[in-house]
Amino acid sequence: MKDNPSIGVIGLGYVGLVTAVTFAKLGFRVLGNDIDSNKIDLLKQKKSPIYEPGLEELLKEVMDSNLFEPTEDFQRTVRESDILFICVGTPTNPDGSPNLVYIEEVARGIAENLNGYKLIVEKSTVPVGTARWIERTIKLYAGKDADFDVASNPEFLREGNALHDTFNPDRIVIGVESERAKNLLLKLYEKIDAPKLVVDINTAEIIKHASNAFLAMKISFINMVADLCERTGADVKLVADGMGYDRRIGRAFLNAGIGYGGSCFPKDVRAFHYIGTKNGADFSLLEKVEQINNSRIDRFMDHVKEALWYLRNKKIAVWGLSFKPNTDDIREAPSIKVVRRLMEEGADIHAYDPKAMDNFRKLFPDINYVDNKYDALKDAHALLLITEWDEFMPGNVDFEKVKELMRTPIIVDGRNIYDCEFLEPLGFEYYPMGRKKCKRE
Ligand code: UGA
């Protein structure tokens, strides 16, 4: 093996693409493989198939310096790489279990093309025990003397902050069972200054699921408290602040609102519940986490109905469609459920999002999309704030203009970014989550 190991990344979704370009930026030669020829074509033109701040610029940089090459050629990716990162999707089955069929296919493909030692690293989020399956699959198809190691190196990046998180992680988890694998992975991360935890593979797999499930639990916990605050006139934001000063708790992920979405938390909570229960542990806590999260949409819609009574033929402005700011990703976004409910109620929906409208249009071709946030508001009966993009933050909105444009100045805030103290004097009715409303009786 050369001094600088070469890397192959299989699956160029969110995690795979970011992994590929960041390792290239660190000076490794990276081949990125995906079965989607449209995606590869786009990447060959140095265009990113997803919106992520800074990603397209970095993609261009590492392609111009010949450190990253996208390819449809799976065989070549395996044969020309010393280290292979498996980053393919792990969708959810109807029973909540993750579907690992793509991982199995990749493992089989690697076995069939093995040409010397390979380190095979799972980066996709997988249930504990998956690395064992990968190992068994490779031995089954490449023979029991095949020269390889399997490792787990879970990813902790957040969408919208992916590059920052990859270059400045809180920790790097390296799940290995051989010195060779450990040294190779430590070499890859040599230039990254972060605590590096070297653990066994099962532990690494559980660290990833447990971290995401814990963060989701924090969100559902504060959303549960939000319901009590709402009924007792308390303010959940201040409760979260008060809790957050305790260093054992921390303020992060205690923002109450319309609930968590995205491609990770909903799927990982279900998968972790599934694998825990399957192994005979009591993971019912996670059922509640999911249940509370689902009920956020009901709470939000209760506010909309409390403000407007009926929605039929009413013009409703929606600000924000992505599951969180700084991404065009709408997977499991709360906006999808809200828009469905609004449609069932007969509302006339006018939506705006800085980046996610193209993706949303594929799901909902028949609602109205506008090119800037104010265009959604003309004669609107209510404004629903669903994603806290920077341009919707209080300092970036002209509320006099908002009020002038709207038919009835009502704001239902799914992210608690505004305040009664500010909006009431301007003549708005305001419905946050778990905090004081300002409603004219
Ligand atoms: C999450 C984790 O934060 C990452 O560490 C992990 O690597 C990633 O999943 C993954 O497994 O790939 P991500 O889904 O990109 O990252 O986004 P988050 O910032 O964690 O937000 C998830 C959801 O929770 C969003 O819908 C967000 O709006 C919501 N959220 C977050 C809240 O409702 N309240 C909060 O206080 C924080």
mmCIF file of N, CA, C and O and ligand atoms in Angstrom, residues 14-15 52 123 125 154-161 165 171 208 211-212 215-216 218-220 222-223 251-268 293 322-325 327 329 331-334 386-388 414-415, ligand 1:
data_model
loop_
_atom_site.group_PDB
_atom_site.id
_atom_site.type_symbol
_atom_site.label_atom_id
_atom_site.label_comp_id
_atom_site.label_asym_id
_atom_site.label_seq_id
_atom_site.Cartn_x
_atom_site.Cartn_y
_atom_site.Cartn_z
ATOM 1 N N TYR A 14 -25.854 12.394 0.744
ATOM 2 C CA TYR A 14 -25.370 13.475 1.586
ATOM 3 C C TYR A 14 -24.039 13.161 2.246
ATOM 4 O O TYR A 14 -23.041 13.857 2.084
ATOM 5 N N VAL A 15 -24.051 12.046 2.994
ATOM 6 C CA VAL A 15 -22.863 11.676 3.760
ATOM 7 C C VAL A 15 -21.717 11.303 2.816
ATOM 8 O O VAL A 15 -20.574 11.735 2.998
ATOM 9 N N GLU A 52 -25.756 22.513 -0.179
ATOM 10 C CA GLU A 52 -25.106 22.515 1.128
ATOM 11 C C GLU A 52 -24.078 23.640 1.075
ATOM 12 O O GLU A 52 -23.251 23.671 0.154
ATOM 13 N N LYS A 123 -19.973 3.861 6.955
ATOM 14 C CA LYS A 123 -20.226 5.224 7.397
ATOM 15 C C LYS A 123 -21.722 5.496 7.462
ATOM 16 O O LYS A 123 -22.177 6.335 8.230
ATOM 17 N N THR A 125 -25.443 5.084 8.640
ATOM 18 C CA THR A 125 -25.924 4.723 9.981
ATOM 19 C C THR A 125 -26.552 3.344 9.920
ATOM 20 O O THR A 125 -27.488 3.124 9.154
ATOM 21 N N PRO A 154 -18.677 6.103 12.141
ATOM 22 C CA PRO A 154 -19.923 6.843 11.908
ATOM 23 C C PRO A 154 -19.713 8.337 11.702
ATOM 24 O O PRO A 154 -18.743 8.910 12.179
ATOM 25 N N GLU A 155 -20.681 8.901 11.007
ATOM 26 C CA GLU A 155 -20.644 10.320 10.634
ATOM 27 C C GLU A 155 -21.565 11.096 11.583
ATOM 28 O O GLU A 155 -22.657 10.650 11.883
ATOM 29 N N PHE A 156 -21.117 12.265 12.018
ATOM 30 C CA PHE A 156 -21.956 13.064 12.920
ATOM 31 C C PHE A 156 -22.290 14.434 12.347
ATOM 32 O O PHE A 156 -22.718 15.328 13.071
ATOM 33 N N LEU A 157 -22.089 14.604 11.034
ATOM 34 C CA LEU A 157 -22.321 15.938 10.471
ATOM 35 C C LEU A 157 -23.808 16.277 10.411
ATOM 36 O O LEU A 157 -24.660 15.401 10.294
ATOM 37 N N ARG A 158 -24.071 17.571 10.537
ATOM 38 C CA ARG A 158 -25.447 18.065 10.392
ATOM 39 C C ARG A 158 -25.615 18.679 9.014
ATOM 40 O O ARG A 158 -24.730 19.419 8.564
ATOM 41 N N GLU A 159 -26.735 18.422 8.389
ATOM 42 C CA GLU A 159 -27.001 19.065 7.108
ATOM 43 C C GLU A 159 -27.043 20.575 7.339
ATOM 44 O O GLU A 159 -27.477 21.043 8.385
ATOM 45 N N GLY A 160 -26.576 21.296 6.348
ATOM 46 C CA GLY A 160 -26.543 22.755 6.488
ATOM 47 C C GLY A 160 -25.249 23.227 7.140
ATOM 48 O O GLY A 160 -24.879 24.387 7.038
ATOM 49 N N ASN A 161 -24.576 22.324 7.870
ATOM 50 C CA ASN A 161 -23.285 22.649 8.507
ATOM 51 C C ASN A 161 -22.274 21.561 8.190
ATOM 52 O O ASN A 161 -21.326 21.336 8.943
ATOM 53 N N ASP A 165 -18.811 20.774 10.191
ATOM 54 C CA ASP A 165 -18.837 19.644 11.132
ATOM 55 C C ASP A 165 -17.787 18.593 10.772
ATOM 56 O O ASP A 165 -17.224 17.948 11.662
ATOM 57 N N ARG A 171 -16.013 14.809 17.946
ATOM 58 C CA ARG A 171 -15.210 13.593 18.161
ATOM 59 C C ARG A 171 -15.199 12.762 16.891
ATOM 60 O O ARG A 171 -16.077 12.922 16.026
ATOM 61 N N LYS A 208 -23.360 5.782 17.383
ATOM 62 C CA LYS A 208 -24.056 6.600 16.380
ATOM 63 C C LYS A 208 -25.572 6.612 16.611
ATOM 64 O O LYS A 208 -26.196 7.671 16.678
ATOM 65 N N SER A 211 -26.502 8.394 19.869
ATOM 66 C CA SER A 211 -26.358 9.860 19.824
ATOM 67 C C SER A 211 -27.571 10.494 19.160
ATOM 68 O O SER A 211 -28.152 11.451 19.680
ATOM 69 N N ASN A 212 -27.953 9.976 17.999
ATOM 70 C CA ASN A 212 -29.103 10.565 17.306
ATOM 71 C C ASN A 212 -30.392 10.372 18.102
ATOM 72 O O ASN A 212 -31.213 11.290 18.199
ATOM 73 N N LEU A 215 -30.494 12.877 20.994
ATOM 74 C CA LEU A 215 -30.824 14.249 20.576
ATOM 75 C C LEU A 215 -32.315 14.365 20.250
ATOM 76 O O LEU A 215 -32.964 15.354 20.601
ATOM 77 N N ALA A 216 -32.852 13.347 19.580
ATOM 78 C CA ALA A 216 -34.292 13.352 19.271
ATOM 79 C C ALA A 216 -35.089 13.336 20.575
ATOM 80 O O ALA A 216 -36.119 14.014 20.706
ATOM 81 N N LYS A 218 -34.164 14.595 23.419
ATOM 82 C CA LYS A 218 -34.100 15.944 24.013
ATOM 83 C C LYS A 218 -35.178 16.831 23.395
ATOM 84 O O LYS A 218 -35.871 17.568 24.089
ATOM 85 N N ILE A 219 -35.313 16.740 22.075
ATOM 86 C CA ILE A 219 -36.297 17.582 21.379
ATOM 87 C C ILE A 219 -37.710 17.196 21.827
ATOM 88 O O ILE A 219 -38.534 18.064 22.143
ATOM 89 N N SER A 220 -37.998 15.892 21.876
ATOM 90 C CA SER A 220 -39.353 15.496 22.287
ATOM 91 C C SER A 220 -39.600 15.852 23.752
ATOM 92 O O SER A 220 -40.716 16.214 24.134
ATOM 93 N N ILE A 222 -38.469 18.471 25.401
ATOM 94 C CA ILE A 222 -38.809 19.891 25.528
ATOM 95 C C ILE A 222 -40.168 20.174 24.870
ATOM 96 O O ILE A 222 -40.913 21.044 25.325
ATOM 97 N N ASN A 223 -40.514 19.408 23.852
ATOM 98 C CA ASN A 223 -41.835 19.591 23.240
ATOM 99 C C ASN A 223 -42.943 19.125 24.194
ATOM 100 O O ASN A 223 -44.028 19.727 24.229
ATOM 101 N N ARG A 251 -27.958 23.653 26.641
ATOM 102 C CA ARG A 251 -29.097 24.331 26.003
ATOM 103 C C ARG A 251 -29.401 23.783 24.609
ATOM 104 O O ARG A 251 -30.513 23.925 24.103
ATOM 105 N N ALA A 252 -28.390 23.139 23.974
ATOM 106 C CA ALA A 252 -28.577 22.699 22.583
ATOM 107 C C ALA A 252 -29.666 21.636 22.486
ATOM 108 O O ALA A 252 -29.863 20.826 23.393
ATOM 109 N N PHE A 253 -30.389 21.670 21.375
ATOM 110 C CA PHE A 253 -31.457 20.699 21.094
ATOM 111 C C PHE A 253 -32.591 20.753 22.110
ATOM 112 O O PHE A 253 -33.274 19.764 22.352
ATOM 113 N N LEU A 254 -32.772 21.939 22.702
ATOM 114 C CA LEU A 254 -33.942 22.156 23.566
ATOM 115 C C LEU A 254 -34.812 23.243 22.951
ATOM 116 O O LEU A 254 -35.444 24.004 23.671
ATOM 117 N N ASN A 255 -34.825 23.322 21.627
ATOM 118 C CA ASN A 255 -35.726 24.282 20.984
ATOM 119 C C ASN A 255 -37.041 23.588 20.671
ATOM 120 O O ASN A 255 -37.102 22.726 19.797
ATOM 121 N N ALA A 256 -38.072 24.007 21.409
ATOM 122 C CA ALA A 256 -39.394 23.422 21.181
ATOM 123 C C ALA A 256 -39.957 23.972 19.882
ATOM 124 O O ALA A 256 -39.572 25.046 19.425
ATOM 125 N N GLY A 257 -40.879 23.251 19.290
ATOM 126 C CA GLY A 257 -41.483 23.742 18.054
ATOM 127 C C GLY A 257 -42.280 22.670 17.351
ATOM 128 O O GLY A 257 -42.928 21.833 17.987
ATOM 129 N N ILE A 258 -42.131 22.666 16.051
ATOM 130 C CA ILE A 258 -42.962 21.791 15.219
ATOM 131 C C ILE A 258 -42.377 20.380 15.112
ATOM 132 O O ILE A 258 -42.938 19.498 14.477
ATOM 133 N N GLY A 259 -41.237 20.144 15.770
ATOM 134 C CA GLY A 259 -40.686 18.785 15.859
ATOM 135 C C GLY A 259 -39.539 18.538 14.901
ATOM 136 O O GLY A 259 -39.252 19.348 14.032
ATOM 137 N N TYR A 260 -38.901 17.390 15.116
ATOM 138 C CA TYR A 260 -37.747 17.062 14.275
ATOM 139 C C TYR A 260 -38.183 16.351 12.995
ATOM 140 O O TYR A 260 -39.171 15.637 12.964
ATOM 141 N N GLY A 261 -37.397 16.587 11.931
ATOM 142 C CA GLY A 261 -37.612 15.877 10.668
ATOM 143 C C GLY A 261 -36.265 15.508 10.100
ATOM 144 O O GLY A 261 -35.285 15.396 10.842
ATOM 145 N N GLY A 262 -36.204 15.328 8.791
ATOM 146 C CA GLY A 262 -34.929 15.018 8.154
ATOM 147 C C GLY A 262 -34.741 13.543 7.900
ATOM 148 O O GLY A 262 -35.589 12.716 8.247
ATOM 149 N N SER A 263 -33.607 13.232 7.308
ATOM 150 C CA SER A 263 -33.375 11.851 6.884
ATOM 151 C C SER A 263 -32.775 11.020 8.016
ATOM 152 O O SER A 263 -32.543 9.832 7.839
ATOM 153 N N CYS A 264 -32.510 11.642 9.170
ATOM 154 C CA CYS A 264 -31.790 10.900 10.217
ATOM 155 C C CYS A 264 -32.633 10.597 11.448
ATOM 156 O O CYS A 264 -32.892 9.428 11.749
ATOM 157 N N PHE A 265 -33.072 11.634 12.162
ATOM 158 C CA PHE A 265 -33.731 11.374 13.449
ATOM 159 C C PHE A 265 -34.955 10.455 13.337
ATOM 160 O O PHE A 265 -35.047 9.472 14.072
ATOM 161 N N PRO A 266 -35.908 10.749 12.446
ATOM 162 C CA PRO A 266 -37.088 9.871 12.407
ATOM 163 C C PRO A 266 -36.698 8.418 12.126
ATOM 164 O O PRO A 266 -37.177 7.494 12.792
ATOM 165 N N LYS A 267 -35.800 8.232 11.174
ATOM 166 C CA LYS A 267 -35.383 6.884 10.781
ATOM 167 C C LYS A 267 -34.560 6.217 11.899
ATOM 168 O O LYS A 267 -34.777 5.047 12.224
ATOM 169 N N ASP A 268 -33.662 6.982 12.488
ATOM 170 C CA ASP A 268 -32.764 6.384 13.480
ATOM 171 C C ASP A 268 -33.483 6.049 14.786
ATOM 172 O O ASP A 268 -33.164 5.054 15.438
ATOM 173 N N ASN A 293 -43.236 13.538 18.918
ATOM 174 C CA ASN A 293 -42.834 14.276 17.720
ATOM 175 C C ASN A 293 -43.977 14.337 16.699
ATOM 176 O O ASN A 293 -44.245 15.388 16.123
ATOM 177 N N SER A 322 -38.006 23.329 3.849
ATOM 178 C CA SER A 322 -36.954 22.345 4.156
ATOM 179 C C SER A 322 -37.076 21.915 5.619
ATOM 180 O O SER A 322 -37.656 22.635 6.435
ATOM 181 N N PHE A 323 -36.513 20.746 5.946
ATOM 182 C CA PHE A 323 -36.715 20.244 7.319
ATOM 183 C C PHE A 323 -35.948 21.058 8.347
ATOM 184 O O PHE A 323 -36.227 20.987 9.539
ATOM 185 N N LYS A 324 -34.982 21.841 7.887
ATOM 186 C CA LYS A 324 -34.234 22.776 8.725
ATOM 187 C C LYS A 324 -33.589 23.790 7.797
ATOM 188 O O LYS A 324 -33.581 23.590 6.575
ATOM 189 N N PRO A 325 -33.051 24.895 8.330
ATOM 190 C CA PRO A 325 -32.467 25.907 7.436
ATOM 191 C C PRO A 325 -31.183 25.429 6.762
ATOM 192 O O PRO A 325 -30.558 24.457 7.203
ATOM 193 N N THR A 327 -30.557 24.036 3.904
ATOM 194 C CA THR A 327 -30.553 22.817 3.106
ATOM 195 C C THR A 327 -31.774 22.845 2.193
ATOM 196 O O THR A 327 -32.758 23.529 2.497
ATOM 197 N N ASP A 329 -33.154 19.955 1.569
ATOM 198 C CA ASP A 329 -33.657 18.622 1.891
ATOM 199 C C ASP A 329 -35.053 18.725 2.528
ATOM 200 O O ASP A 329 -35.245 19.465 3.499
ATOM 201 N N ARG A 331 -36.802 15.730 3.212
ATOM 202 C CA ARG A 331 -37.174 14.397 3.701
ATOM 203 C C ARG A 331 -37.728 14.480 5.116
ATOM 204 O O ARG A 331 -37.122 15.087 5.990
ATOM 205 N N GLU A 332 -38.920 13.898 5.300
ATOM 206 C CA GLU A 332 -39.625 13.911 6.604
ATOM 207 C C GLU A 332 -39.763 15.325 7.171
ATOM 208 O O GLU A 332 -39.777 15.513 8.395
ATOM 209 N N ALA A 333 -39.827 16.323 6.306
ATOM 210 C CA ALA A 333 -39.959 17.701 6.784
ATOM 211 C C ALA A 333 -41.354 17.907 7.362
ATOM 212 O O ALA A 333 -42.339 17.437 6.779
ATOM 213 N N PRO A 334 -41.471 18.615 8.504
ATOM 214 C CA PRO A 334 -42.801 18.897 9.047
ATOM 215 C C PRO A 334 -43.698 19.613 8.037
ATOM 216 O O PRO A 334 -44.920 19.448 8.051
ATOM 217 N N ILE A 386 -42.507 27.772 9.237
ATOM 218 C CA ILE A 386 -42.209 26.354 9.473
ATOM 219 C C ILE A 386 -40.708 26.080 9.578
ATOM 220 O O ILE A 386 -40.295 25.166 10.277
ATOM 221 N N THR A 387 -39.877 26.849 8.873
ATOM 222 C CA THR A 387 -38.425 26.637 8.960
ATOM 223 C C THR A 387 -37.753 27.972 9.266
ATOM 224 O O THR A 387 -38.050 28.979 8.612
ATOM 225 N N GLU A 388 -36.826 27.949 10.211
ATOM 226 C CA GLU A 388 -36.225 29.205 10.693
ATOM 227 C C GLU A 388 -35.025 29.638 9.852
ATOM 228 O O GLU A 388 -33.920 29.817 10.356
ATOM 229 N N GLY A 414 -43.991 27.987 14.065
ATOM 230 C CA GLY A 414 -43.619 26.622 14.434
ATOM 231 C C GLY A 414 -42.219 26.512 15.012
ATOM 232 O O GLY A 414 -41.786 25.425 15.399
ATOM 233 N N ARG A 415 -41.482 27.626 15.051
ATOM 234 C CA ARG A 415 -40.091 27.556 15.530
ATOM 235 C C ARG A 415 -39.785 28.560 16.634
ATOM 236 O O ARG A 415 -38.616 28.724 17.011
HETATM 237 C C1 UGA B 1 -28.537 14.917 12.707
HETATM 238 C C2 UGA B 1 -27.465 14.986 13.809
HETATM 239 O O1 UGA B 1 -27.527 16.265 14.461
HETATM 240 C C3 UGA B 1 -26.067 14.782 13.232
HETATM 241 O O2 UGA B 1 -25.104 14.738 14.279
HETATM 242 C C4 UGA B 1 -26.049 13.458 12.463
HETATM 243 O O3 UGA B 1 -24.787 13.219 11.854
HETATM 244 C C5 UGA B 1 -27.118 13.460 11.390
HETATM 245 O O4 UGA B 1 -28.408 13.672 12.006
HETATM 246 C C6 UGA B 1 -27.079 12.117 10.687
HETATM 247 O O5 UGA B 1 -27.308 11.104 11.341
HETATM 248 O O6 UGA B 1 -26.685 12.070 9.506
HETATM 249 P P1 UGA B 1 -29.462 16.631 10.841
HETATM 250 O O7 UGA B 1 -30.582 15.664 10.677
HETATM 251 O O8 UGA B 1 -28.734 17.128 9.638
HETATM 252 O O9 UGA B 1 -28.315 15.998 11.801
HETATM 253 O O10 UGA B 1 -30.014 17.932 11.553
HETATM 254 P P2 UGA B 1 -30.182 18.469 13.052
HETATM 255 O O11 UGA B 1 -29.574 19.805 13.136
HETATM 256 O O12 UGA B 1 -29.749 17.473 14.038
HETATM 257 O O13 UGA B 1 -31.763 18.649 13.138
HETATM 258 C C7 UGA B 1 -32.659 17.553 13.045
HETATM 259 C C8 UGA B 1 -34.090 18.008 13.228
HETATM 260 O O14 UGA B 1 -34.333 18.386 14.582
HETATM 261 C C9 UGA B 1 -34.471 19.225 12.388
HETATM 262 O O15 UGA B 1 -35.758 19.033 11.857
HETATM 263 C C10 UGA B 1 -34.467 20.363 13.371
HETATM 264 O O16 UGA B 1 -35.325 21.410 13.007
HETATM 265 C C11 UGA B 1 -34.960 19.658 14.628
HETATM 266 N N1 UGA B 1 -34.559 20.329 15.888
HETATM 267 C C12 UGA B 1 -33.238 20.453 16.215
HETATM 268 C C13 UGA B 1 -35.526 20.798 16.760
HETATM 269 O O17 UGA B 1 -36.746 20.692 16.501
HETATM 270 N N2 UGA B 1 -35.141 21.380 17.944
HETATM 271 C C14 UGA B 1 -33.842 21.521 18.286
HETATM 272 O O18 UGA B 1 -33.572 22.048 19.385
HETATM 273 C C15 UGA B 1 -32.865 21.038 17.406
#
